[in-house]
CSV table of C-alpha atoms and ligand atoms in Angstrom, one decimal:
chain,number,residue,atom,x,y,z
A,1,UNK,CA,-6.3,17.8,-3.3
A,2,UNK,CA,-8.5,14.7,-3.4
A,3,UNK,CA,-7.4,11.8,-1.4
A,4,UNK,CA,-7.7,8.2,-2.8
A,5,UNK,CA,-6.6,5.1,-0.8
A,6,UNK,CA,-4.5,2.6,-2.6
A,7,UNK,CA,-5.8,-0.7,-1.3
A,8,UNK,CA,-8.4,-3.5,-1.8
A,9,UNK,CA,-8.9,-4.0,1.9
A,10,UNK,CA,-12.6,-3.2,2.6
A,11,UNK,CA,-12.1,-2.9,6.3
A,12,UNK,CA,-9.4,-0.1,5.9
A,13,UNK,CA,-11.5,1.6,3.1
A,14,UNK,CA,-14.6,1.6,5.4
A,15,UNK,CA,-12.6,2.9,8.3
A,16,UNK,CA,-11.2,6.0,6.2
A,17,UNK,CA,-14.6,6.5,4.5
A,18,UNK,CA,-16.0,7.2,7.9
A,19,UNK,CA,-13.7,10.2,8.5
A,20,UNK,CA,-15.5,11.9,5.4
A,21,UNK,CA,-12.1,12.7,3.9
A,22,UNK,CA,-12.0,9.8,1.4
A,23,UNK,CA,-12.6,10.8,-2.2
A,24,UNK,CA,-12.1,7.6,-3.9
A,25,UNK,CA,-10.1,4.3,-4.3
A,26,UNK,CA,-7.4,2.9,-6.5
A,27,UNK,CA,-6.8,-1.0,-6.9
A,28,UNK,CA,-4.4,-2.9,-9.0
A,29,UNK,CA,-4.0,-6.6,-9.8
A,30,UNK,CA,-1.2,-7.0,-7.0
A,31,UNK,CA,-3.6,-5.3,-4.4
A,32,UNK,CA,-6.5,-7.7,-5.5
A,33,UNK,CA,-4.0,-10.6,-4.9
A,34,UNK,CA,-3.0,-9.3,-1.6
A,35,UNK,CA,-6.7,-9.0,-0.4
A,36,UNK,CA,-7.2,-12.8,-1.4
A,37,UNK,CA,-10.6,-11.9,-2.7
A,38,UNK,CA,-12.6,-12.3,-5.7
A,39,UNK,CA,-11.9,-9.4,-8.0
A,40,UNK,CA,-15.5,-8.7,-9.1
A,41,UNK,CA,-16.9,-9.3,-5.7
A,42,UNK,CA,-14.4,-7.1,-3.8
A,43,UNK,CA,-14.8,-4.3,-6.4
A,44,UNK,CA,-18.4,-4.2,-6.0
A,45,UNK,CA,-18.2,-4.0,-2.3
A,46,UNK,CA,-15.6,-1.1,-2.6
A,47,UNK,CA,-17.9,0.9,-4.9
A,48,UNK,CA,-20.5,0.6,-2.3
A,49,UNK,CA,-18.1,2.2,0.4
A,50,UNK,CA,-17.3,5.4,-1.5
A,51,UNK,CA,-19.1,7.7,-3.6
A,52,UNK,CA,-16.1,8.6,-5.7
A,53,UNK,CA,-14.0,6.8,-8.3
A,54,UNK,CA,-12.9,3.3,-7.8
A,55,UNK,CA,-10.1,2.2,-10.2
A,56,UNK,CA,-10.4,-1.3,-11.5
A,57,UNK,CA,-7.4,-2.5,-13.8
A,58,UNK,CA,-7.8,-4.5,-16.9
A,59,UNK,CA,-5.2,-7.1,-17.4
A,60,UNK,CA,-5.4,-7.7,-21.2
A,61,UNK,CA,-2.8,-6.2,-23.3
A,62,UNK,CA,-4.7,-5.9,-26.6
A,63,UNK,CA,-7.1,-3.3,-27.4
A,64,UNK,CA,-10.0,-5.6,-28.2
A,65,UNK,CA,-9.6,-7.7,-25.1
A,66,UNK,CA,-9.1,-4.7,-23.1
A,67,UNK,CA,-12.4,-3.2,-24.4
A,68,UNK,CA,-14.1,-6.6,-23.6
A,69,UNK,CA,-12.8,-6.6,-20.0
A,70,UNK,CA,-13.8,-2.8,-19.5
A,71,UNK,CA,-17.2,-3.7,-20.6
A,72,UNK,CA,-17.5,-6.3,-17.8
A,73,UNK,CA,-15.8,-4.0,-15.3
A,74,UNK,CA,-17.9,-0.9,-16.0
A,75,UNK,CA,-21.2,-2.9,-15.2
A,76,UNK,CA,-20.1,-3.4,-11.6
A,77,UNK,CA,-21.2,0.1,-10.5
A,78,UNK,CA,-21.5,3.7,-11.9
A,79,UNK,CA,-18.4,4.8,-9.9
A,80,UNK,CA,-16.1,2.3,-11.4
A,81,UNK,CA,-13.0,4.0,-13.2
A,82,UNK,CA,-11.4,1.7,-15.9
A,83,UNK,CA,-7.6,1.6,-15.3
A,84,UNK,CA,-5.5,1.0,-18.3
A,85,UNK,CA,-1.7,0.7,-18.8
A,86,UNK,CA,0.3,3.4,-20.7
A,87,UNK,CA,0.8,1.5,-23.8
A,88,UNK,CA,-0.5,2.3,-27.5
A,89,UNK,CA,-3.4,-0.3,-26.8
A,90,UNK,CA,-4.0,1.1,-23.3
A,91,UNK,CA,-4.3,4.7,-24.8
A,92,UNK,CA,-6.6,3.3,-27.8
A,93,UNK,CA,-8.9,1.9,-25.3
A,94,UNK,CA,-8.7,5.1,-23.1
A,95,UNK,CA,-9.8,7.2,-26.2
A,96,UNK,CA,-12.7,4.8,-27.0
A,97,UNK,CA,-14.0,4.6,-23.5
A,98,UNK,CA,-13.8,8.2,-22.4
A,99,UNK,CA,-15.4,9.1,-25.8
A,100,UNK,CA,-18.3,7.0,-24.5
A,101,UNK,CA,-18.3,8.8,-21.1
A,102,UNK,CA,-16.6,6.2,-19.2
A,103,UNK,CA,-14.0,7.2,-16.6
A,104,UNK,CA,-10.4,6.0,-17.3
A,105,UNK,CA,-7.2,6.1,-15.2
A,106,UNK,CA,-4.1,5.6,-17.2
A,107,UNK,CA,-1.7,3.9,-15.0
A,108,UNK,CA,2.1,3.1,-14.9
A,109,UNK,CA,3.2,6.6,-16.2
A,110,UNK,CA,6.9,7.3,-15.8
A,111,UNK,CA,7.5,10.3,-18.3
A,112,UNK,CA,6.0,13.6,-18.8
A,113,UNK,CA,5.7,12.7,-22.6
A,114,UNK,CA,3.7,9.7,-21.6
A,115,UNK,CA,1.2,11.9,-19.6
A,116,UNK,CA,0.9,14.3,-22.7
A,117,UNK,CA,-0.2,11.2,-24.8
A,118,UNK,CA,-2.8,10.3,-21.9
A,119,UNK,CA,-4.2,13.7,-21.9
A,120,UNK,CA,-4.5,13.7,-25.8
A,121,UNK,CA,-6.4,10.4,-25.3
A,122,UNK,CA,-8.9,12.3,-23.1
A,123,UNK,CA,-7.8,10.4,-19.8
A,124,UNK,CA,-9.9,11.2,-16.8
A,125,UNK,CA,-6.8,10.6,-14.5
A,126,UNK,CA,-3.1,10.0,-15.2
A,127,UNK,CA,-1.2,8.0,-12.7
A,128,UNK,CA,2.4,8.9,-12.4
A,129,UNK,CA,4.2,6.6,-9.9
A,130,UNK,CA,6.5,8.6,-7.6
A,131,UNK,CA,7.9,5.9,-5.2
A,132,UNK,CA,8.9,3.4,-8.1
A,133,UNK,CA,10.4,6.3,-10.1
A,134,UNK,CA,12.5,7.2,-7.0
A,135,UNK,CA,13.4,3.7,-6.5
A,136,UNK,CA,15.1,3.7,-10.1
A,137,UNK,CA,17.4,6.9,-9.5
A,138,UNK,CA,14.9,9.3,-10.8
A,139,UNK,CA,13.0,12.2,-9.0
A,140,UNK,CA,9.4,11.1,-8.9
A,141,UNK,CA,8.2,14.6,-7.7
A,142,UNK,CA,10.0,16.2,-10.8
A,143,UNK,CA,7.7,14.1,-12.9
A,144,UNK,CA,4.6,15.5,-11.0
A,145,UNK,CA,6.0,19.0,-11.6
A,146,UNK,CA,6.5,18.6,-15.4
A,147,UNK,CA,3.2,17.0,-15.8
A,148,UNK,CA,1.5,20.0,-14.0
A,149,UNK,CA,3.5,22.6,-16.1
A,150,UNK,CA,2.4,20.6,-19.4
A,151,UNK,CA,-1.4,20.2,-18.5
A,152,UNK,CA,-1.4,23.9,-17.5
A,153,UNK,CA,0.2,25.2,-20.8
A,154,UNK,CA,-2.6,23.5,-22.6
A,155,UNK,CA,-5.5,23.5,-20.0
A,156,UNK,CA,-5.9,19.8,-20.3
A,157,UNK,CA,-8.7,18.7,-17.9
A,158,UNK,CA,-7.0,15.2,-17.2
A,159,UNK,CA,-6.4,15.0,-13.5
A,160,UNK,CA,-3.0,14.3,-12.0
A,161,UNK,CA,-3.4,11.3,-9.7
A,162,UNK,CA,0.0,11.1,-8.0
A,163,UNK,CA,0.5,7.3,-7.3
A,164,UNK,CA,3.1,5.1,-5.6
A,165,UNK,CA,3.4,7.3,-2.6
A,166,UNK,CA,5.4,6.2,0.2
A,167,UNK,CA,5.3,8.8,3.0
A,168,UNK,CA,3.9,11.9,4.1
A,169,UNK,CA,6.7,14.2,2.4
A,170,UNK,CA,5.4,12.8,-1.0
A,171,UNK,CA,1.9,14.0,0.1
A,172,UNK,CA,3.1,17.4,1.0
A,173,UNK,CA,5.1,18.0,-2.0
A,174,UNK,CA,2.4,17.0,-4.3
A,175,UNK,CA,0.1,19.4,-2.6
A,176,UNK,CA,2.6,22.1,-3.1
A,177,UNK,CA,3.0,21.2,-6.8
A,178,UNK,CA,-0.7,21.1,-7.3
A,179,UNK,CA,-1.5,17.5,-8.1
A,180,UNK,CA,-5.2,17.0,-8.3
A,181,UNK,CA,-5.3,13.8,-6.5
A,182,UNK,CA,-3.0,11.5,-4.4
A,183,UNK,CA,-3.3,7.8,-3.8
A,184,UNK,CA,-1.6,6.4,-0.9
A,185,UNK,CA,-1.7,3.2,1.3
A,186,UNK,CA,-3.8,3.4,4.5
A,187,UNK,CA,-0.9,3.6,6.6
A,188,UNK,CA,0.4,6.7,4.8
A,189,UNK,CA,-3.1,8.5,5.0
A,190,UNK,CA,-3.4,7.5,8.7
A,191,UNK,CA,0.1,8.9,9.5
A,192,UNK,CA,-1.0,12.3,8.1
A,193,UNK,CA,-3.3,12.8,11.2
A,194,UNK,CA,-0.5,12.3,13.7
A,195,UNK,CA,1.9,14.7,15.2
A,196,UNK,CA,3.9,14.0,18.6
A,197,UNK,CA,3.0,17.5,19.6
A,198,UNK,CA,-0.6,17.0,19.1
A,199,UNK,CA,-0.6,14.0,21.5
A,200,UNK,CA,1.6,15.7,23.9
A,201,UNK,CA,-0.7,18.8,23.9
A,202,UNK,CA,-3.9,16.8,24.5
A,203,UNK,CA,-2.1,14.9,27.4
A,204,UNK,CA,-1.3,18.2,29.1
A,205,UNK,CA,-4.7,19.8,28.6
A,206,UNK,CA,-6.5,16.8,29.7
A,207,UNK,CA,-4.2,16.7,33.0
A,208,UNK,CA,-4.8,20.2,33.7
A,209,UNK,CA,-8.7,19.9,33.1
A,210,UNK,CA,-8.9,17.0,35.5
A,211,UNK,CA,-7.5,19.3,38.2
A,212,UNK,CA,-10.3,21.8,37.7
A,213,UNK,CA,-12.8,19.1,38.9
A,214,UNK,CA,-15.3,20.4,36.1
A,215,UNK,CA,-17.2,18.7,33.3
A,216,UNK,CA,-18.9,19.9,30.1
B,1,LIG,C1,-1.7,3.4,-8.3
B,1,LIG,O1,-2.6,3.4,-8.8
B,1,LIG,C2,-0.9,2.0,-7.9
B,1,LIG,O2,-2.0,1.1,-7.5
B,1,LIG,C3,0.1,2.3,-6.8
B,1,LIG,O3,0.1,3.5,-6.4
B,1,LIG,C4,1.3,1.6,-6.9
B,1,LIG,O4,2.0,1.9,-5.8
B,1,LIG,P1,3.3,0.9,-5.4
B,1,LIG,O5,4.5,1.4,-6.1
B,1,LIG,O6,3.5,1.1,-3.9
B,1,LIG,O7,3.0,-0.4,-5.5
């Protein structure tokens, strides 16, 4: 499973990129706002920190304006992936852009039928939002399961990018289901490295090693 980090905080991205385990980055207008940075400037900087796709979201709602914004965004770097909302205009834009060889991430997906439409529009990635689905009384992981089944039925190449991930159990279940990618906040990714027994084990081994008086 590919790991993307869901943030526009370049310090966090650089730190995770250093592990060699980071495959890409997702941003959205709220994350850009949180960063306090200029959209174009911070996106360019992020694109230089990772080799993989960096999702940058359009804010227009109509097809023509989405195309204009996409044109501006895709000039930032070769690894920019244009993010469009799952609307009729968003999917029209997706079809046009992917037809020209541009990577597109279709975002704000809350139903398997919407994911089916995105695959038919040639999306590179579909982003079903697990956490927000859970918050509204649905099972976000069921959504991932349904999309996996449908995409496999027809051998669609659109990658399932599990989004709005809130904790390690979401990551684990996405891996079990076979999501292609997961995007999570830096804290969730860092939390995956941790286990209390790992810390306790290191502590015990180091204490015993000190008693041997040896060095390596
Ligand atoms: C995905 O690309 C979105 O940026 C993101 O995962 C939204 O997550 P949230 O529900 O935590 O805002």
